[in-house]
Amino acid sequence: MRVGYYQFQPEFGAPGRNLEKVENALAGADADLIVLPELAFTGYFFEDREELNELAEDVSASRTVQGLTRLCKNNDFYLVAGFAERCRGRVYNTALVIGPSGLLHCYRKLHLFNTEKEYFDPGDTPLKTIAIRGVHVGVMICFDWVFPEAARSLALQGADLLCHPSNLVLAYCQKAMLTRCLENSVYAITANRTGKETRPRGELSFTGQSQIVGPKGETMAISDSGEEAVVVRDIDVSAARKKLFTENNDLFVDRRPEFYDI
Ligand code: ACM
């Protein structure tokens, strides 16, 4: 299985141009699955709910979803992509899973970060895994990293690979994801964006450093903070299915949930 990410700088409020950029960057990519950043087509730092609502799309009539499906079909790969989703009067910070036959799954971010709480509705979709070419894929979005329950829930459902579209502005996530991988014995792809957004609410700088991490917490690839790049690595899914930490410790069997008050 060849998996990777596209780290880039989306242009705020320009979904058509961002889609074109993604199409150009990924045409001909030799991969089975590629992860894009959070909110990869709209940009991130919305002024208010009205602005978000205007830029968000309903998946059933979305030029972005149509374009990404065409891209998957033409290149025979799958995508996990951050997307501003409008649905029945609500707006969600969503990750789409799309393949050659179209949209397979929407995950709506459970743990909204900072000002996102003012304009997004909190996610209402369960954490679940999807099988793609024999690999069990779990999806989480950016700030979900700070709640280890998200990665753990996906791992307990059998996720081999966590796909993690992100728009990170703090410095902690990349290191924390090494632990999420180690404690669950899973692979993870954090696809972060680069660049700055100067908007009515202020300026945000995104930290890049997208990464692919292996089930022993090893960094298999990491980008610079500012570069735009498509990065792909081979993963051996059997390594994620070995939950033995020592010959006497199994990461899942040795849990003591009867003592955890959560
Ligand atoms: C974040 O959740 N975008 C930090």
mmCIF file of C-alpha atoms and ligand atoms in Angstrom:
data_model
loop_
_atom_site.group_PDB
_atom_site.id
_atom_site.type_symbol
_atom_site.label_atom_id
_atom_site.label_comp_id
_atom_site.label_asym_id
_atom_site.label_seq_id
_atom_site.Cartn_x
_atom_site.Cartn_y
_atom_site.Cartn_z
ATOM 1 C CA MET A 1 0.000 0.000 0.000
ATOM 2 C CA ARG A 2 1.410 3.378 -1.026
ATOM 3 C CA VAL A 3 0.111 6.234 1.080
ATOM 4 C CA GLY A 4 0.974 9.865 1.501
ATOM 5 C CA TYR A 5 -0.052 13.494 1.704
ATOM 6 C CA TYR A 6 -0.119 16.713 -0.236
ATOM 7 C CA GLN A 7 1.048 19.637 1.906
ATOM 8 C CA PHE A 8 0.172 22.998 0.369
ATOM 9 C CA GLN A 9 -1.178 26.468 0.989
ATOM 10 C CA PRO A 10 -4.868 26.793 0.107
ATOM 11 C CA GLU A 11 -6.031 30.227 -0.989
ATOM 12 C CA PHE A 12 -8.797 31.572 1.275
ATOM 13 C CA GLY A 13 -12.230 31.685 -0.370
ATOM 14 C CA ALA A 14 -11.168 30.181 -3.703
ATOM 15 C CA PRO A 15 -12.466 26.584 -3.858
ATOM 16 C CA GLY A 16 -12.193 26.398 -7.655
ATOM 17 C CA ARG A 17 -8.527 27.474 -7.712
ATOM 18 C CA ASN A 18 -7.675 25.196 -4.799
ATOM 19 C CA LEU A 19 -9.281 22.243 -6.558
ATOM 20 C CA GLU A 20 -7.283 23.015 -9.699
ATOM 21 C CA LYS A 21 -4.086 23.170 -7.649
ATOM 22 C CA VAL A 22 -4.827 19.773 -6.079
ATOM 23 C CA GLU A 23 -5.685 18.284 -9.488
ATOM 24 C CA ASN A 24 -2.404 19.525 -10.974
ATOM 25 C CA ALA A 25 -0.288 18.388 -8.021
ATOM 26 C CA LEU A 26 -1.771 14.894 -7.835
ATOM 27 C CA ALA A 27 -2.170 14.040 -11.523
ATOM 28 C CA GLY A 28 -0.060 10.937 -12.133
ATOM 29 C CA ALA A 29 0.776 10.385 -8.445
ATOM 30 C CA ASP A 30 1.823 6.786 -7.815
ATOM 31 C CA ALA A 31 -0.224 6.118 -4.660
ATOM 32 C CA ASP A 32 -3.208 4.210 -3.314
ATOM 33 C CA LEU A 33 -4.285 6.863 -0.818
ATOM 34 C CA ILE A 34 -3.415 10.536 -0.365
ATOM 35 C CA VAL A 35 -4.449 12.802 2.513
ATOM 36 C CA LEU A 36 -5.056 16.537 2.040
ATOM 37 C CA PRO A 37 -5.170 19.204 4.770
ATOM 38 C CA GLU A 38 -8.222 20.254 6.775
ATOM 39 C CA LEU A 39 -10.546 22.705 4.940
ATOM 40 C CA ALA A 40 -8.332 22.322 1.884
ATOM 41 C CA PHE A 41 -10.654 24.137 -0.531
ATOM 42 C CA THR A 42 -12.103 27.066 1.433
ATOM 43 C CA GLY A 43 -9.248 28.089 3.708
ATOM 44 C CA TYR A 44 -9.539 28.148 7.497
ATOM 45 C CA PHE A 45 -9.966 31.434 9.365
ATOM 46 C CA PHE A 46 -13.600 32.415 8.727
ATOM 47 C CA GLU A 47 -14.890 35.778 9.841
ATOM 48 C CA ASP A 48 -18.219 34.382 10.983
ATOM 49 C CA ARG A 49 -20.845 31.735 10.297
ATOM 50 C CA GLU A 50 -22.287 33.692 7.387
ATOM 51 C CA GLU A 51 -18.968 33.710 5.538
ATOM 52 C CA LEU A 52 -18.469 30.007 6.246
ATOM 53 C CA ASN A 53 -21.997 29.206 5.119
ATOM 54 C CA GLU A 54 -21.404 30.919 1.786
ATOM 55 C CA LEU A 55 -18.236 28.937 1.103
ATOM 56 C CA ALA A 56 -19.414 25.562 2.447
ATOM 57 C CA GLU A 57 -20.892 23.023 0.025
ATOM 58 C CA ASP A 58 -23.513 20.312 0.209
ATOM 59 C CA VAL A 59 -21.792 17.052 -0.786
ATOM 60 C CA SER A 60 -24.710 16.075 -3.033
ATOM 61 C CA ALA A 61 -24.193 19.124 -5.283
ATOM 62 C CA SER A 62 -20.523 19.907 -4.787
ATOM 63 C CA ARG A 63 -18.151 20.773 -7.614
ATOM 64 C CA THR A 64 -15.314 19.921 -5.235
ATOM 65 C CA VAL A 65 -16.653 16.399 -4.607
ATOM 66 C CA GLN A 66 -17.242 15.937 -8.352
ATOM 67 C CA GLY A 67 -13.719 17.133 -9.190
ATOM 68 C CA LEU A 68 -12.102 14.930 -6.532
ATOM 69 C CA THR A 69 -14.057 11.889 -7.717
ATOM 70 C CA ARG A 70 -12.823 12.527 -11.275
ATOM 71 C CA LEU A 71 -9.267 12.877 -9.964
ATOM 72 C CA CYS A 72 -9.536 9.544 -8.081
ATOM 73 C CA LYS A 73 -10.978 7.814 -11.139
ATOM 74 C CA ASN A 74 -8.329 9.157 -13.528
ATOM 75 C CA ASN A 75 -5.489 8.158 -11.207
ATOM 76 C CA ASP A 76 -6.975 5.068 -9.541
ATOM 77 C CA PHE A 77 -6.373 6.294 -5.990
ATOM 78 C CA TYR A 78 -8.332 7.345 -2.889
ATOM 79 C CA LEU A 79 -8.339 10.698 -1.134
ATOM 80 C CA VAL A 80 -9.065 11.877 2.390
ATOM 81 C CA ALA A 81 -9.686 15.621 2.185
ATOM 82 C CA GLY A 82 -10.766 18.375 4.562
ATOM 83 C CA PHE A 83 -13.954 20.094 3.390
ATOM 84 C CA ALA A 84 -16.438 22.697 4.689
ATOM 85 C CA GLU A 85 -19.746 20.844 4.573
ATOM 86 C CA ARG A 86 -23.208 22.408 4.544
ATOM 87 C CA CYS A 87 -26.035 20.019 5.399
ATOM 88 C CA ARG A 88 -29.634 20.848 6.383
ATOM 89 C CA GLY A 89 -28.875 24.257 7.907
ATOM 90 C CA ARG A 90 -25.727 23.064 9.666
ATOM 91 C CA VAL A 91 -22.071 23.526 8.772
ATOM 92 C CA TYR A 92 -19.416 21.001 9.637
ATOM 93 C CA ASN A 93 -15.644 20.801 9.521
ATOM 94 C CA THR A 94 -15.601 17.535 7.585
ATOM 95 C CA ALA A 95 -13.153 15.053 6.091
ATOM 96 C CA LEU A 96 -14.320 13.314 2.926
ATOM 97 C CA VAL A 97 -13.161 9.854 1.925
ATOM 98 C CA ILE A 98 -13.426 9.630 -1.859
ATOM 99 C CA GLY A 99 -12.456 6.925 -4.334
ATOM 100 C CA PRO A 100 -12.811 6.158 -8.033
ATOM 101 C CA SER A 101 -16.511 5.387 -7.543
ATOM 102 C CA GLY A 102 -17.257 8.557 -5.565
ATOM 103 C CA LEU A 103 -17.838 9.622 -1.971
ATOM 104 C CA LEU A 104 -17.456 6.754 0.541
ATOM 105 C CA HIS A 105 -17.608 8.456 3.917
ATOM 106 C CA CYS A 106 -17.877 11.827 5.691
ATOM 107 C CA TYR A 107 -16.360 12.333 9.125
ATOM 108 C CA ARG A 108 -17.410 15.548 10.907
ATOM 109 C CA LYS A 109 -14.833 16.925 13.356
ATOM 110 C CA LEU A 110 -15.814 16.087 16.928
ATOM 111 C CA HIS A 111 -13.443 18.385 18.801
ATOM 112 C CA LEU A 112 -13.650 21.928 17.454
ATOM 113 C CA PHE A 113 -10.616 24.165 18.049
ATOM 114 C CA ASN A 114 -10.812 27.665 19.473
ATOM 115 C CA THR A 115 -12.893 30.044 17.269
ATOM 116 C CA GLU A 116 -14.183 27.138 15.172
ATOM 117 C CA LYS A 117 -16.745 26.751 17.967
ATOM 118 C CA GLU A 118 -18.250 30.114 16.971
ATOM 119 C CA TYR A 119 -19.085 29.166 13.400
ATOM 120 C CA PHE A 120 -19.036 25.373 12.952
ATOM 121 C CA ASP A 121 -21.536 22.921 14.351
ATOM 122 C CA PRO A 122 -19.878 20.151 16.367
ATOM 123 C CA GLY A 123 -19.494 16.859 14.515
ATOM 124 C CA ASP A 124 -22.227 14.259 14.830
ATOM 125 C CA THR A 125 -20.742 11.302 12.942
ATOM 126 C CA PRO A 126 -19.334 8.290 14.818
ATOM 127 C CA LEU A 127 -15.649 7.457 14.628
ATOM 128 C CA LYS A 128 -15.527 4.548 12.228
ATOM 129 C CA THR A 129 -13.107 2.726 9.958
ATOM 130 C CA ILE A 130 -13.387 2.148 6.198
ATOM 131 C CA ALA A 131 -11.662 -0.644 4.277
ATOM 132 C CA ILE A 132 -9.572 0.612 1.358
ATOM 133 C CA ARG A 133 -7.594 -1.971 -0.605
ATOM 134 C CA GLY A 134 -7.424 -4.256 2.432
ATOM 135 C CA VAL A 135 -6.318 -1.518 4.844
ATOM 136 C CA HIS A 136 -8.623 -0.317 7.629
ATOM 137 C CA VAL A 137 -8.565 3.454 7.549
ATOM 138 C CA GLY A 138 -9.714 5.695 10.408
ATOM 139 C CA VAL A 139 -10.263 9.426 10.013
ATOM 140 C CA MET A 140 -9.731 12.186 12.561
ATOM 141 C CA ILE A 141 -9.267 15.934 12.033
ATOM 142 C CA CYS A 142 -6.592 18.206 13.467
ATOM 143 C CA PHE A 143 -7.453 19.058 17.127
ATOM 144 C CA ASP A 144 -8.904 15.558 17.604
ATOM 145 C CA TRP A 145 -5.250 14.662 18.300
ATOM 146 C CA VAL A 146 -5.438 16.188 21.784
ATOM 147 C CA PHE A 147 -8.165 13.713 22.802
ATOM 148 C CA PRO A 148 -6.391 10.332 22.793
ATOM 149 C CA GLU A 149 -9.830 8.701 22.895
ATOM 150 C CA ALA A 150 -10.297 9.514 19.197
ATOM 151 C CA ALA A 151 -7.226 7.607 17.994
ATOM 152 C CA ARG A 152 -7.859 4.847 20.543
ATOM 153 C CA SER A 153 -11.493 4.388 19.469
ATOM 154 C CA LEU A 154 -10.411 4.065 15.848
ATOM 155 C CA ALA A 155 -7.590 1.664 16.754
ATOM 156 C CA LEU A 156 -9.924 -0.504 18.853
ATOM 157 C CA GLN A 157 -12.183 -0.763 15.823
ATOM 158 C CA GLY A 158 -9.243 -2.155 13.874
ATOM 159 C CA ALA A 159 -7.815 0.931 12.174
ATOM 160 C CA ASP A 160 -4.394 0.239 10.658
ATOM 161 C CA LEU A 161 -3.897 3.784 9.418
ATOM 162 C CA LEU A 162 -5.132 7.100 10.834
ATOM 163 C CA CYS A 163 -5.709 9.771 8.198
ATOM 164 C CA HIS A 164 -5.480 13.179 9.838
ATOM 165 C CA PRO A 165 -6.215 16.292 7.755
ATOM 166 C CA SER A 166 -4.955 19.291 9.733
ATOM 167 C CA ASN A 167 -4.541 23.070 9.875
ATOM 168 C CA LEU A 168 -2.157 23.205 12.830
ATOM 169 C CA VAL A 169 -1.146 26.495 14.430
ATOM 170 C CA LEU A 170 0.444 25.191 17.656
ATOM 171 C CA ALA A 171 3.689 23.267 18.000
ATOM 172 C CA TYR A 172 2.631 20.090 19.797
ATOM 173 C CA CYS A 173 0.733 17.806 17.460
ATOM 174 C CA GLN A 174 3.496 16.327 15.329
ATOM 175 C CA LYS A 175 5.311 14.967 18.392
ATOM 176 C CA ALA A 176 2.090 13.842 20.083
ATOM 177 C CA MET A 177 1.149 11.792 17.022
ATOM 178 C CA LEU A 178 4.293 9.671 17.507
ATOM 179 C CA THR A 179 2.778 8.583 20.833
ATOM 180 C CA ARG A 180 -0.719 8.076 19.357
ATOM 181 C CA CYS A 181 0.923 5.670 16.875
ATOM 182 C CA LEU A 182 3.122 3.906 19.421
ATOM 183 C CA GLU A 183 0.400 3.360 22.029
ATOM 184 C CA ASN A 184 -2.032 1.991 19.418
ATOM 185 C CA SER A 185 0.441 0.367 17.014
ATOM 186 C CA VAL A 186 -0.987 2.161 13.978
ATOM 187 C CA TYR A 187 0.297 4.234 11.088
ATOM 188 C CA ALA A 188 -0.768 7.883 10.857
ATOM 189 C CA ILE A 189 -0.626 10.520 8.150
ATOM 190 C CA THR A 190 -0.965 14.092 9.375
ATOM 191 C CA ALA A 191 -1.505 16.304 6.318
ATOM 192 C CA ASN A 192 -1.002 19.864 7.477
ATOM 193 C CA ARG A 193 -1.144 23.082 5.470
ATOM 194 C CA THR A 194 1.469 25.811 5.110
ATOM 195 C CA GLY A 195 1.370 29.596 4.899
ATOM 196 C CA LYS A 196 -0.517 32.366 6.660
ATOM 197 C CA GLU A 197 -4.054 33.679 6.626
ATOM 198 C CA THR A 198 -4.565 37.365 7.391
ATOM 199 C CA ARG A 199 -8.273 37.802 7.953
ATOM 200 C CA PRO A 200 -10.643 40.154 9.846
ATOM 201 C CA ARG A 201 -10.118 38.205 13.090
ATOM 202 C CA GLY A 202 -6.304 38.382 12.872
ATOM 203 C CA GLU A 203 -3.448 36.397 11.415
ATOM 204 C CA LEU A 204 -2.759 32.673 11.675
ATOM 205 C CA SER A 205 0.469 30.912 10.656
ATOM 206 C CA PHE A 206 0.215 27.214 9.886
ATOM 207 C CA THR A 207 3.077 24.958 10.839
ATOM 208 C CA GLY A 208 3.428 22.506 7.908
ATOM 209 C CA GLN A 209 5.646 19.580 8.933
ATOM 210 C CA SER A 210 3.159 17.076 7.601
ATOM 211 C CA GLN A 211 4.294 13.588 8.468
ATOM 212 C CA ILE A 212 3.886 9.851 8.024
ATOM 213 C CA VAL A 213 4.434 7.907 11.241
ATOM 214 C CA GLY A 214 4.822 4.154 11.702
ATOM 215 C CA PRO A 215 3.417 1.834 14.388
ATOM 216 C CA LYS A 216 6.521 2.066 16.560
ATOM 217 C CA GLY A 217 6.214 5.850 16.615
ATOM 218 C CA GLU A 218 8.883 6.209 13.945
ATOM 219 C CA THR A 219 8.827 9.176 11.569
ATOM 220 C CA MET A 220 8.820 7.743 8.046
ATOM 221 C CA ALA A 221 8.592 11.152 6.350
ATOM 222 C CA ILE A 222 8.280 14.766 7.471
ATOM 223 C CA SER A 223 8.099 17.939 5.382
ATOM 224 C CA ASP A 224 9.467 21.401 6.160
ATOM 225 C CA SER A 225 7.156 24.025 7.597
ATOM 226 C CA GLY A 226 6.911 26.051 4.404
ATOM 227 C CA GLU A 227 7.236 23.681 1.452
ATOM 228 C CA GLU A 228 4.496 22.460 -0.847
ATOM 229 C CA ALA A 229 5.031 18.772 -1.536
ATOM 230 C CA VAL A 230 3.460 15.445 -2.429
ATOM 231 C CA VAL A 231 5.095 12.765 -0.268
ATOM 232 C CA VAL A 232 4.331 9.041 -0.566
ATOM 233 C CA ARG A 233 5.688 6.007 1.320
ATOM 234 C CA ASP A 234 5.079 2.236 1.235
ATOM 235 C CA ILE A 235 3.493 0.846 4.366
ATOM 236 C CA ASP A 236 3.343 -2.771 5.513
ATOM 237 C CA VAL A 237 -0.056 -3.131 7.102
ATOM 238 C CA SER A 238 0.892 -6.331 8.962
ATOM 239 C CA ALA A 239 3.180 -4.236 11.218
ATOM 240 C CA ALA A 240 0.147 -2.291 12.489
ATOM 241 C CA ARG A 241 -1.683 -5.492 13.323
ATOM 242 C CA LYS A 242 1.005 -6.649 15.760
ATOM 243 C CA LYS A 243 -0.212 -5.350 19.092
ATOM 244 C CA LEU A 244 2.419 -7.172 21.169
ATOM 245 C CA PHE A 245 4.588 -4.553 22.882
ATOM 246 C CA THR A 246 6.736 -7.111 24.674
ATOM 247 C CA GLU A 247 6.331 -10.877 24.596
ATOM 248 C CA ASN A 248 4.089 -10.461 27.654
ATOM 249 C CA ASN A 249 2.212 -7.281 26.791
ATOM 250 C CA ASP A 250 -0.542 -6.782 24.284
ATOM 251 C CA LEU A 251 -1.574 -3.148 23.823
ATOM 252 C CA PHE A 252 -5.258 -4.004 23.641
ATOM 253 C CA VAL A 253 -5.628 -7.208 25.666
ATOM 254 C CA ASP A 254 -3.791 -5.683 28.651
ATOM 255 C CA ARG A 255 -6.112 -2.697 28.959
ATOM 256 C CA ARG A 256 -8.065 -2.495 32.265
ATOM 257 C CA PRO A 257 -11.200 -0.609 31.255
ATOM 258 C CA GLU A 258 -12.978 -1.652 34.437
ATOM 259 C CA PHE A 259 -10.598 0.732 36.275
ATOM 260 C CA TYR A 260 -10.882 3.636 33.851
ATOM 261 C CA ASP A 261 -13.503 6.143 34.915
ATOM 262 C CA ILE A 262 -14.078 7.516 31.386
HETATM 263 C C1 ACM B 1 -7.139 22.772 14.473
HETATM 264 O O1 ACM B 1 -7.901 21.925 14.949
HETATM 265 N N1 ACM B 1 -7.305 23.236 13.253
HETATM 266 C C2 ACM B 1 -5.995 23.264 15.232
#
